[in-house]
Each structure stands twice: as structure tokens, then as C-alpha cells.
CSV table of C-alpha atoms and ligand atoms in Angstrom, one decimal:
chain,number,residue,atom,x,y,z
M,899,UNK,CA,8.0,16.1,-55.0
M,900,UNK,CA,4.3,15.7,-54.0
M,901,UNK,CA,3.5,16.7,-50.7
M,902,UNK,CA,3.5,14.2,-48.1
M,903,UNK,CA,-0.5,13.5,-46.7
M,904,UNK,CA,-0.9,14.5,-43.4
M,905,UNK,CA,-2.2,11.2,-42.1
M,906,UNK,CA,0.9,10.0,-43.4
M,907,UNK,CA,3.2,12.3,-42.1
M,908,UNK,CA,1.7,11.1,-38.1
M,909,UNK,CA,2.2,7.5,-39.5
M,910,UNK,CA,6.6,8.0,-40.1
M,911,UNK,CA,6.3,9.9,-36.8
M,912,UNK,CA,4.8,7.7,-34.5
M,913,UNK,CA,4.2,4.9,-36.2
M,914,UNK,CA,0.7,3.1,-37.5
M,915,UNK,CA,1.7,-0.3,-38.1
M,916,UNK,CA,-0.7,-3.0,-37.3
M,917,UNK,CA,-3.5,-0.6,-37.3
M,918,UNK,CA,-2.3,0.1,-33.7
M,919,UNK,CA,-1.6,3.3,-33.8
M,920,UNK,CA,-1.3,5.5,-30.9
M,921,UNK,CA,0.9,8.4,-28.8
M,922,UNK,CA,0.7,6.5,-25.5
M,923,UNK,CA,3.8,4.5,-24.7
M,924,UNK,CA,2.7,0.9,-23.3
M,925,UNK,CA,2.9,0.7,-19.5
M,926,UNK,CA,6.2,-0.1,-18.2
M,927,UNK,CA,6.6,-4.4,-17.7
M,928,UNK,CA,8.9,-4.3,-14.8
M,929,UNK,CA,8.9,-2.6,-11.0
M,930,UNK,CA,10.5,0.7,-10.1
M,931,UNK,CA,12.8,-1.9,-8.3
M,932,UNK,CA,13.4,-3.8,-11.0
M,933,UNK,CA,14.0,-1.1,-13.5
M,934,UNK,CA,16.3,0.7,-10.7
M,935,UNK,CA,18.2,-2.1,-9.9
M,936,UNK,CA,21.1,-2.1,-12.6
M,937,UNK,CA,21.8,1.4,-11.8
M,938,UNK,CA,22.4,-0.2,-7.7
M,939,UNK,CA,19.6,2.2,-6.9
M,940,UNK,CA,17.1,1.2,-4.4
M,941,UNK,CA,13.8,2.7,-4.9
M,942,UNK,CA,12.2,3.3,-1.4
M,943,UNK,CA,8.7,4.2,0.2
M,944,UNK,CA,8.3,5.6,3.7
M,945,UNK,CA,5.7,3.1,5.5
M,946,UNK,CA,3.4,2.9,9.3
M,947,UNK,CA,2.4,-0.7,9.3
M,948,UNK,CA,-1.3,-0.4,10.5
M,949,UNK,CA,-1.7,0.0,6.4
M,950,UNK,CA,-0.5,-3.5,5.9
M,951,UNK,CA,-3.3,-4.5,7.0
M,952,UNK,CA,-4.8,-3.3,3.7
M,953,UNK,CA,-4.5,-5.6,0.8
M,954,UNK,CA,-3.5,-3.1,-2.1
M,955,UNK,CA,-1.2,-1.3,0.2
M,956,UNK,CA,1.1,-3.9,0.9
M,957,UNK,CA,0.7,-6.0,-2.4
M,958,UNK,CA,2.3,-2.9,-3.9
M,959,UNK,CA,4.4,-2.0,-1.3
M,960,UNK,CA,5.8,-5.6,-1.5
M,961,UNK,CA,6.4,-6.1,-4.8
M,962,UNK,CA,7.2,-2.6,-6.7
M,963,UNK,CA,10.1,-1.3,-3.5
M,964,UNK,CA,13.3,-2.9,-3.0
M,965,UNK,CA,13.6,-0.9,0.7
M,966,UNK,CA,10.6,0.5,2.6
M,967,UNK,CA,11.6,3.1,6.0
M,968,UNK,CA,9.1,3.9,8.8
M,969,UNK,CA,7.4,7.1,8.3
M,970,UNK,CA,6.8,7.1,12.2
M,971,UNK,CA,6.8,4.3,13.5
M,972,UNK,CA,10.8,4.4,14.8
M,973,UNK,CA,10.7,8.0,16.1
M,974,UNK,CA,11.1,8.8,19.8
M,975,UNK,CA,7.6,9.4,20.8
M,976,UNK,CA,6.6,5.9,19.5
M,977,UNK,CA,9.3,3.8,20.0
M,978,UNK,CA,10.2,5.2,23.4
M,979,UNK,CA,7.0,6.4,24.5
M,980,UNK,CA,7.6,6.9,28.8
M,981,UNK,CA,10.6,6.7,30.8
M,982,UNK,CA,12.7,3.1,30.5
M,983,UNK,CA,9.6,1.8,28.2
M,984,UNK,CA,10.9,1.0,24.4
M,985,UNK,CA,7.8,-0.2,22.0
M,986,UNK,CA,9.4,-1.9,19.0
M,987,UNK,CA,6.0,-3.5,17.8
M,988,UNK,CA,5.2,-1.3,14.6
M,989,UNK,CA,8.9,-1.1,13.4
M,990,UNK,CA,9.6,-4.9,14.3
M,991,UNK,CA,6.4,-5.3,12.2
M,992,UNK,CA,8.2,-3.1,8.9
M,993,UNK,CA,11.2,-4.8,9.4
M,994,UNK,CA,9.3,-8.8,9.3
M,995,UNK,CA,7.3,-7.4,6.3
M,996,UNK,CA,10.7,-6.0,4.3
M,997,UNK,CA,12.3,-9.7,5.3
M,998,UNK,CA,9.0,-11.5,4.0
M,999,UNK,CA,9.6,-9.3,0.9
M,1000,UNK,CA,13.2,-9.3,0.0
M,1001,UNK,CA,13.4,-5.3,0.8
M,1002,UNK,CA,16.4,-3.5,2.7
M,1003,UNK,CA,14.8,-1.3,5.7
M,1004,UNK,CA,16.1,2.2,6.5
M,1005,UNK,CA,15.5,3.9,9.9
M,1006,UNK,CA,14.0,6.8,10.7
M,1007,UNK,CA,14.9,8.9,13.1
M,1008,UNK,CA,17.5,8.8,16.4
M,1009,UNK,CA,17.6,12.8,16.9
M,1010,UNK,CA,14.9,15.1,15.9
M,1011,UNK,CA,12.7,18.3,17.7
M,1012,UNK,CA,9.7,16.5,16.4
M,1013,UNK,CA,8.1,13.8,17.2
M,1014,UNK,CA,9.5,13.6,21.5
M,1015,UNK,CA,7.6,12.7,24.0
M,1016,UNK,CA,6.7,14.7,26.8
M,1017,UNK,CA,8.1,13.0,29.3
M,1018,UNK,CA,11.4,14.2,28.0
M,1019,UNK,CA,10.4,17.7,26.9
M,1020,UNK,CA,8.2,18.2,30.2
M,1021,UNK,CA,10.9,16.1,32.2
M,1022,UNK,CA,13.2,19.5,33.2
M,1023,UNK,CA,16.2,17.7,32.6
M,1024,UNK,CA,19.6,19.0,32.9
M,1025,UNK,CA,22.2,18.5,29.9
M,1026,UNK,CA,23.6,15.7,31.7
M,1027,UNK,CA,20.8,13.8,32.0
M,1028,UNK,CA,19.5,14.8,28.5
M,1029,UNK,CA,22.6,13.5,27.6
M,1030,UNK,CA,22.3,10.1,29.2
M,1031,UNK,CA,18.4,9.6,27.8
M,1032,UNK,CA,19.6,10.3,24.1
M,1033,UNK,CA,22.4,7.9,24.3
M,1034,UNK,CA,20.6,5.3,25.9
M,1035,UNK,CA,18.1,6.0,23.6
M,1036,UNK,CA,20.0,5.7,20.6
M,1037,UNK,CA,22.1,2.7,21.5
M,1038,UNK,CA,18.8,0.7,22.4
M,1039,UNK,CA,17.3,1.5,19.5
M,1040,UNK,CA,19.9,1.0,17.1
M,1041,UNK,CA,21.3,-1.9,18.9
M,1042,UNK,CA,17.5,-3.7,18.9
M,1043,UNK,CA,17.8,-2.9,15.0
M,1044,UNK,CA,21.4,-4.1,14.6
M,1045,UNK,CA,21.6,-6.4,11.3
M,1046,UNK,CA,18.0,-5.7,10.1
M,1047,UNK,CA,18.7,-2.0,9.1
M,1048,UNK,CA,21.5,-1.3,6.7
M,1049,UNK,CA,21.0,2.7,7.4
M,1050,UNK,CA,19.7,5.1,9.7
M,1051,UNK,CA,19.1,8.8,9.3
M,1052,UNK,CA,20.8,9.3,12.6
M,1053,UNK,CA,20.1,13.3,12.9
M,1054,UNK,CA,16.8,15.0,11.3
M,1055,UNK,CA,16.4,18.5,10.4
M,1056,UNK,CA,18.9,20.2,12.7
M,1057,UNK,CA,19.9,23.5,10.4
M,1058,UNK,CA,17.8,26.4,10.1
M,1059,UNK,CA,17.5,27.7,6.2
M,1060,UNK,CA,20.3,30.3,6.6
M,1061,UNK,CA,22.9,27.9,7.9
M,1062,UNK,CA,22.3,28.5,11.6
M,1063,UNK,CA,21.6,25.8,13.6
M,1064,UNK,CA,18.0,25.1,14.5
M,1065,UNK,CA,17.3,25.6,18.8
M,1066,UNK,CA,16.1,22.5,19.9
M,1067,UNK,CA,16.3,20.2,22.9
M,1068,UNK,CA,19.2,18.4,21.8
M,1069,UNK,CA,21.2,21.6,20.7
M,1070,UNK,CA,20.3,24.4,23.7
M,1071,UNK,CA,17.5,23.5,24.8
M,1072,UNK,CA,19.1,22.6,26.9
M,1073,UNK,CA,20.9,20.5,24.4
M,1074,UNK,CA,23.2,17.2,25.5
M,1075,UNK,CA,25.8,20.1,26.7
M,1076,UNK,CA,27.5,21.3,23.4
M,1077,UNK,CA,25.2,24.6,23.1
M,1078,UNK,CA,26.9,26.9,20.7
M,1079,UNK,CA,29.2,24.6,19.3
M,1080,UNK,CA,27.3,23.9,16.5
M,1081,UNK,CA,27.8,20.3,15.1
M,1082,UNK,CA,29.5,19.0,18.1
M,1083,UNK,CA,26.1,17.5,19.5
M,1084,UNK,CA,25.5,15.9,16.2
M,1085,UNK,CA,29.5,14.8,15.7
M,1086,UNK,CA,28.7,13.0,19.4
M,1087,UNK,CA,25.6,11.2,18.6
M,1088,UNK,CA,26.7,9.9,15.2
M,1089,UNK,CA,29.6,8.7,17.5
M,1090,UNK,CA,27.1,6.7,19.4
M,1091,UNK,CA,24.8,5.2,16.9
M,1092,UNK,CA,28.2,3.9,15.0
M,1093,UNK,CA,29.1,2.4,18.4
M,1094,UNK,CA,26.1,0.9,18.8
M,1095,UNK,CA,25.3,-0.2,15.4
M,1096,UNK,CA,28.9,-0.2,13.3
M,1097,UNK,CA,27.5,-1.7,10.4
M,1098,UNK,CA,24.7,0.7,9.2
M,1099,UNK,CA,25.3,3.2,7.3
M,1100,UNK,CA,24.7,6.7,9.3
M,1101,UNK,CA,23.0,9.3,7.5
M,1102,UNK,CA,22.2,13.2,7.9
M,1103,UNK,CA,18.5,14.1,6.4
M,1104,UNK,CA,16.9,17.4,6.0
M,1105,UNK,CA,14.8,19.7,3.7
M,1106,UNK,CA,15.1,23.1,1.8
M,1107,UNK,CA,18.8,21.7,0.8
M,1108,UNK,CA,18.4,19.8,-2.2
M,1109,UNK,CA,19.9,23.1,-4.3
M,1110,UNK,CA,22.8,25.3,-3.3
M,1111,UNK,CA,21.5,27.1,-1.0
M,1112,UNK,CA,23.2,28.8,2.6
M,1113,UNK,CA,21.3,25.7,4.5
M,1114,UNK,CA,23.1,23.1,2.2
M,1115,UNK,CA,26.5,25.1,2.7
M,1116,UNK,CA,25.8,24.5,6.2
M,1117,UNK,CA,25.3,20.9,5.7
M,1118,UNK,CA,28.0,20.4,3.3
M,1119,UNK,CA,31.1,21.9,5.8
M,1120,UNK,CA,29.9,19.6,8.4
M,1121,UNK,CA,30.2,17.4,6.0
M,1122,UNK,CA,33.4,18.0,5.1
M,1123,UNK,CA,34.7,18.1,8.3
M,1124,UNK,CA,33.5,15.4,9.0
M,1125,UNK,CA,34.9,13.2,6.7
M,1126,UNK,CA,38.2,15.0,7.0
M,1127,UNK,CA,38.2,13.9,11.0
M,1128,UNK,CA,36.8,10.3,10.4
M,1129,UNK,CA,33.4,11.3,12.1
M,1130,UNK,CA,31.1,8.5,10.9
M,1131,UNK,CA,28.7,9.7,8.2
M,1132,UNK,CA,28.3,7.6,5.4
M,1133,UNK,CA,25.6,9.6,3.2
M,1134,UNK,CA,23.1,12.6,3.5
M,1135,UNK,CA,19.8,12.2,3.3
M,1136,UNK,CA,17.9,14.9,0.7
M,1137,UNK,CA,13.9,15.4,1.7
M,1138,UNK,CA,12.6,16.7,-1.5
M,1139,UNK,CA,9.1,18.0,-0.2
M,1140,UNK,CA,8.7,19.7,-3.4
M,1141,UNK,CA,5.9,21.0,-5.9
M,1142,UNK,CA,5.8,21.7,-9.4
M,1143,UNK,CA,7.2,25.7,-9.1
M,1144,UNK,CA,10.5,22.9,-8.5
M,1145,UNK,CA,10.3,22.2,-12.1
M,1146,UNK,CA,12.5,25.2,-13.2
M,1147,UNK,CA,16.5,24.3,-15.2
M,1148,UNK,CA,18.1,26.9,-12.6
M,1149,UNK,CA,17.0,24.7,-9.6
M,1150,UNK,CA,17.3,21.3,-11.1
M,1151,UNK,CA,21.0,22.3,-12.5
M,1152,UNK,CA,21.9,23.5,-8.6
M,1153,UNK,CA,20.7,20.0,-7.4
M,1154,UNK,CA,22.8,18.2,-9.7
M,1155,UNK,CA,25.7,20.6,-8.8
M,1156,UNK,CA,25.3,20.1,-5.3
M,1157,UNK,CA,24.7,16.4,-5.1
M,1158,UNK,CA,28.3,16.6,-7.0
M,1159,UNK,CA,29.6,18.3,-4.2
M,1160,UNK,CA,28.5,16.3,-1.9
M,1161,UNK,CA,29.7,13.0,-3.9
M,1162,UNK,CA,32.4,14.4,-4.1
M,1163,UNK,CA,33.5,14.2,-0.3
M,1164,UNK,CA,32.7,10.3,-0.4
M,1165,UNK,CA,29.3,10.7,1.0
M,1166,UNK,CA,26.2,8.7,-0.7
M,1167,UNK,CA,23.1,10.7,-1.8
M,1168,UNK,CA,19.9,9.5,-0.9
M,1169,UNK,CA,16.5,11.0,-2.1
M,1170,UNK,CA,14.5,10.7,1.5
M,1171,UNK,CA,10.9,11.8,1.4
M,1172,UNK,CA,10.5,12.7,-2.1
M,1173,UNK,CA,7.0,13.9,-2.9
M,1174,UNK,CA,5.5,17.0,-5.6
M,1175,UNK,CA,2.7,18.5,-4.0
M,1176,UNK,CA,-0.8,19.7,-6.0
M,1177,UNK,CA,-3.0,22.1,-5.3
M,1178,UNK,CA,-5.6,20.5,-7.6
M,1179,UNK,CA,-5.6,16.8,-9.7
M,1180,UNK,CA,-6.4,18.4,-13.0
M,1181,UNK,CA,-4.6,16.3,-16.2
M,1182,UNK,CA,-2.4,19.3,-16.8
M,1183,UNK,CA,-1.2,19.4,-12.7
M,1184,UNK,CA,-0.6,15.4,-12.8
M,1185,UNK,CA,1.7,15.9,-16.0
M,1186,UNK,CA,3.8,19.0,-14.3
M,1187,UNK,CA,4.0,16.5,-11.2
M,1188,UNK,CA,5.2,13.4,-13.8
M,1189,UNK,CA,7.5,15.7,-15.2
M,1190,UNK,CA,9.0,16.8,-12.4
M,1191,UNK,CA,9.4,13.4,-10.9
M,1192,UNK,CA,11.4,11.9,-14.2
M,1193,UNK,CA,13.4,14.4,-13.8
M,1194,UNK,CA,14.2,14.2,-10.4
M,1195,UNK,CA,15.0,10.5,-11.2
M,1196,UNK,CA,17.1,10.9,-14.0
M,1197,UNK,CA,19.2,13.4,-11.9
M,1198,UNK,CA,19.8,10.5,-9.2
M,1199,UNK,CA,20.3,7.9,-12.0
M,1200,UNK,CA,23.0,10.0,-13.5
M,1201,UNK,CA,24.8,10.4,-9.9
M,1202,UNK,CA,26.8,7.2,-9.0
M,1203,UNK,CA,26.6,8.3,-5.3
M,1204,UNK,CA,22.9,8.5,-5.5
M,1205,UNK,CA,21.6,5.0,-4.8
M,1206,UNK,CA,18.3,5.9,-3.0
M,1207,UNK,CA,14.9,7.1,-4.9
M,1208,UNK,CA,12.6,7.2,-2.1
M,1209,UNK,CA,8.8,8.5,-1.8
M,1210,UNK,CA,6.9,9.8,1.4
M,1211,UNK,CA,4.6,7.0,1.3
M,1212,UNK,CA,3.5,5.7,-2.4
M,1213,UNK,CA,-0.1,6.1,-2.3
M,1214,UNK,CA,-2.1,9.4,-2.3
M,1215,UNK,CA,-4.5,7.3,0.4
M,1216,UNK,CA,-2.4,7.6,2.9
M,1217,UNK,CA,-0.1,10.8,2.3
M,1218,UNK,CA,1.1,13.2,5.5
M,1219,UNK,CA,0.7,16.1,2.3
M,1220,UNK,CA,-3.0,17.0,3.3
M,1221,UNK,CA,-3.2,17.6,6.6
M,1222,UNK,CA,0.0,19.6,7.0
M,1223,UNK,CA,-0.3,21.6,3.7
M,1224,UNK,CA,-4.4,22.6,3.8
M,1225,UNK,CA,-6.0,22.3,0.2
M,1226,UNK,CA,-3.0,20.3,-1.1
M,1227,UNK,CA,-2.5,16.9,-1.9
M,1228,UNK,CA,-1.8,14.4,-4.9
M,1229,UNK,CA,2.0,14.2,-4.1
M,1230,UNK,CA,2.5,10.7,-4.7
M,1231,UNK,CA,2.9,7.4,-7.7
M,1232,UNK,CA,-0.6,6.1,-7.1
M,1233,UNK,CA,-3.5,8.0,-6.3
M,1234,UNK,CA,-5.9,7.2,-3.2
M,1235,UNK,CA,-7.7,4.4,-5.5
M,1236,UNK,CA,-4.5,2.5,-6.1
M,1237,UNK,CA,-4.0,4.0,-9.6
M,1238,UNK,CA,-0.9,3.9,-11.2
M,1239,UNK,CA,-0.4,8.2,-12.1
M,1240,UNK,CA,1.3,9.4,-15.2
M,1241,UNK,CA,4.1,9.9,-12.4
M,1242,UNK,CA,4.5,6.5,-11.7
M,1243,UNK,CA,5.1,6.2,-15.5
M,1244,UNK,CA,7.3,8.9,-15.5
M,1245,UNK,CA,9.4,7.2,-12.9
M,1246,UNK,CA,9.2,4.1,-14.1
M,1247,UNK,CA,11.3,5.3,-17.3
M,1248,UNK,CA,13.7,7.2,-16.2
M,1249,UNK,CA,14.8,4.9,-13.9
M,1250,UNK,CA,15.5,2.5,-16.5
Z,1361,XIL,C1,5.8,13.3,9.0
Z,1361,XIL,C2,4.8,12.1,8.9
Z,1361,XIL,O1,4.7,11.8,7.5
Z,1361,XIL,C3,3.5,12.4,9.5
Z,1361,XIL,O2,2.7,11.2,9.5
Z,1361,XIL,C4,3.8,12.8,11.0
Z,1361,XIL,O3,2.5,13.2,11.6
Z,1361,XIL,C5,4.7,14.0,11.0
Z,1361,XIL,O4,6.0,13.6,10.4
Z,1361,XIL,N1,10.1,15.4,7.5
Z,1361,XIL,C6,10.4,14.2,8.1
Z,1361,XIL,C7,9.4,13.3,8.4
Z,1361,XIL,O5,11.6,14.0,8.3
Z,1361,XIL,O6,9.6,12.5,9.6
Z,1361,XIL,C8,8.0,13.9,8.5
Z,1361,XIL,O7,7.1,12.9,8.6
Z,1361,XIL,C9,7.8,14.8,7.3
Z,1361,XIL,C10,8.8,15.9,7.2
């Protein structure tokens, strides 16, 4: 049999018909939201809204998201910025955008140690008084929201990595008056944002427990206890501030077993704050990051509990990456110039 001619060979492989030959796939036709939606996965960008003021931002952000959140613009500090004074203006801003634009809105967040104001942590309040200020706090704020937001992450960040919980204001510092009793404090304000909001989902959200890992053990016998007591928590929210070393078959098998865990308890999965840091933009670094992102993608289309894929902001303009991780950056689908990145590609497929 004669051998086959190189040239050929390329041609049966990846095809030369029509003289248009090439190894490039053509770019994807439809949205992330579009090619997410059979799979009932929304596909989410976290959002301020002094960017809508800029044309690209918000023509993408518009069209390519079915649900947008705010990245700061519902957190204590800003939406509850002195004593008795609420400021809805930038999420009541996010919220008539997502209407204009068909997208759900997800809140972000009722109970976090970032992001107070002083006048509470200066205030020297008792736990009683803590205790009135959060709950007036979160049922204004999730009352004010009622009908517009279809889920909140109600508690932020409230493990330490080994399981412990984190010492904050809310906790023992001098906490709403459950210090030491672990997930009592956030077992009472889930209590109150489902009073004041019944219809929203209530979610949990944190970092550092998107594998099996002590922190998510933590998280996942709340959990469990939870939903054995009928505490209202609907889903947990999974950061996924990740970067390329993520990219390893160990870790990504452990988040698929431990998004199976949590499934299994009834609870949905959402991807919160997804994005895949860079320390530089080289071709090779924006392929690990595409990478990486399909296959965090695929792992969530192949969960029937996961029905969130959500970015920490979409653009590499306007990305918190930078200035809280010095000399990185690049995390995001479109770079600062409103490029489309080989990960937006990435995504694109493997949420088809
Ligand atoms: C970050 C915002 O992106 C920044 O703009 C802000 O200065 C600090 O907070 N985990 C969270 C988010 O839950 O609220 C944080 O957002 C990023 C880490």
C-alpha cells in the first residue's frame, strides 16, 4: 500500500475541503447564556454599575449573561452606609438594568467581616444591639429586594480553612450572642432573611472549599444539619478564585466528588466568583487559563444541582484580581480591550 502523503494525511484529519483549511474551530454563534440554557444553567457575572455607563461593558453584559449579582454594590458598607441610612441607588440600578435585559439578579451579601462600616465596627455595641442592627439590616435589605432577587448569598466566608469558624463581629466579636456555638448565628440569620424574603433562594458562599477539604467538611455538616432541621438553605455558593496550579485531575475529581455530596443533601451548587488568575498574558498562560475554565464548566454541566456558572466580573478592565493579588491579573472571558479570550471560547463549548 503506498504511503499516504503527508499533506494528505492533515487533510483526513482535519479536513481541507473548500480550500478552507484550518485547526481553529469557528467562533461559537450563540451566548454563554444561550448555549447554557438547555442544561437550566444560568451563566452569571458579578457587576458595580458605575461601568454601565460604559458602552462595551454593558452591551456584553446585556446580551451574553442571563443573571448578573453586585460585586459591591449590596454589601453593608454601601447599602447601609451610617446609622438608620439605607442607599439602594447602585443595586436598584443592577436590578433595572437585569429587568431591561431579561437577566435574573442574585444578591450579594447580608453577613460578612468585610465590607462593614464603621459605624458598626467602631459603634461598641453590645450582642444585643449587634443583634438588632443585623436583623434590621437584613430584613430591610432583603425586604426592599423582595421579588427582584430570586437568591441571596445570605452568609459570606464565615469558616476558617481548617473547619473552625472564622472570629468576626457577627460570631464573637462580639457576635449577635451565639459565640462558641458555631453555626447558630448563621442558622438565626438565614432564619431572618427567609422571614423577610420567603421566596429567594438563601445561599451559603465561600472560598478554599471547592475540593474536599476540612473547610468544606465544615460547610457540608452545617449543611446537613441543616437540611435535616428544616433550616432554610437552598444552595451553597462555591467562590472558585482559582489559578492554573487548579488544573491538576486530583483536584478537579475532589470538586466533582464534593459538589456530589453536596447535591446530594438537596442543596443547589452554584459557581460564585469564578475567575483563573495569571501571573503573565503569554499565549501559553491564556490556554492553561481556557483550559481550566472548560473544565470547570463541564464539571457544573455534568451536575444537575449545579445551575450557576458565574465570573467575578467578565472583563479583565475592570477585575478586583490586580489590586488584591500584586503582579497578577488576566482572570477573566474578555481581556481589558473587550476581546473575546481563548477562555471565553473555551466556555462557550463546554457549556453547550
Ligand atoms: C471583592 C470585590 O471584587 C472588590 O471590588 C472589593 O474591593 C472587595 O471585595 N470574595 C467575595 C467578594 O465574596 O465579595 C469579594 O469581592 C472577593 C472575594
Amino acid at each position: 500500500m503506498p504511503a499516504i502523503p503527508a499533506s494528505l494525511l492533515l487533510c483526513l484529519m482535519i479536513g481541507c475541503g473548500g480550500g478552507n483549511s484550518t485547526v481553529t474551530p469557528p467562533p461559537p454563534t450563540v451566548t454563554l447564556a444561550q448555549a447554557a440554557a438547555h442544561h437550566n444553567i444560568k451563566v452569571g457575572a458579578a457587576a458595580d454599575s458605575p461601568y454601565l455607563s460604559d458602552s462595551n461593558y454593558a452591551t456584553i453584559l446585556g446580551s451574553e449573561f442571563s443573571q448578573l449579582q453586585a460585586e459591591n454594590e449590596m454589601k453593608f458598607s454601601i447599602i447601609h452606609p451610617s446609622a438608620g441610612a439605607y442607599d439602594f441607588s447602585g443595586g436598584d440600578a443592577l436590578v433595572t438594568f437585569a429587568q431591561a435585559h431579561s437577566m435574573a439578579v442574585r444578591g450579594h451579601t447580608l453577613v460578612w467581616h468585610n465590607q462593614v462600616p464603621s459605624w458598626v465596627t467602631s459603634g461598641g455595641y453590645t450582642s444585643a444591639q449587634l443583634s438588632t442592627i443585623l436583623q434590621d439590616h437584613i430584613t430591610t435589605v432583603a425586604t426592599h429586594y423582595a421579588g427582584k432577587l430570586y437568591a441571596w448569598d445570605v452568609v459570606n466566608e464565615a469558616f476558617n480553612d481548617d473547619g473552625t469558624m472564622r472570629d468576626t463581629i457577627w460570631y464573637d466579636q462580639p457576635g449577635i450572642g451565639f459565640a462558641g456555638m458555631r453555626t447558630q448565628y448563621i442558622e438565626q440569620v438565614l432564619n431572618w432573611a427567609h422571614a423577610a424574603e420567603p421566596n429567594a433562594k438563601l445561599f451559603y458562599n465561600d472560598y478554599n472549599d471547592e475540593t474536599i477539604n476540612m473547610k468544606s467538611d465544615a460547610i457540608y455538616a452545617m449543611a446537613q444539619d441543616f437540611k435535616t432541621r428544616g433550616v432554610p438553605l437552598d444552595g451553597i455558593g462555591f467562590q472558585f478564585h482559582v489559578d492554573p496550579s487548579f488544573d491538576n485531575p486530583t483536584i478537579l475529581a475532589s470538586v466533582t466528588s464534593n459538589f456530589q455530596r453536596f447535591a446530594a443533601l438537596g442543596l443547589e451548587i452554584h459557581i460564585t466568583e469564578l475567575d483563573i488568575r495569571l501571573n503573565n498574558s503569554s499565549t501559553a498562560s491564556l490556554n492553561s487559563e481556557a483550559k481550566l475554565y472548560g473544565e470547570l464548566a463541564t464539571i457544573c454541566v455534568q451536575q444537575p444541582s449545579c445551575k450557576l456558572f458565574q465570573t467575578w466580573g467578565f472583563t479583565d478592565k475592570y477585575s478586583w484580581i490586580p489590586s488584591f493579588f500584586p503582579g497578577e491579573g488576566w482572570a477573566l472571558l474578555w481581556d481589558a480591550n473587550y476581546q473575546k479570550k481563548p477562555a471565553y471560547n473555551s466556555v462557550n463549548k463546554a457549556l453547550h
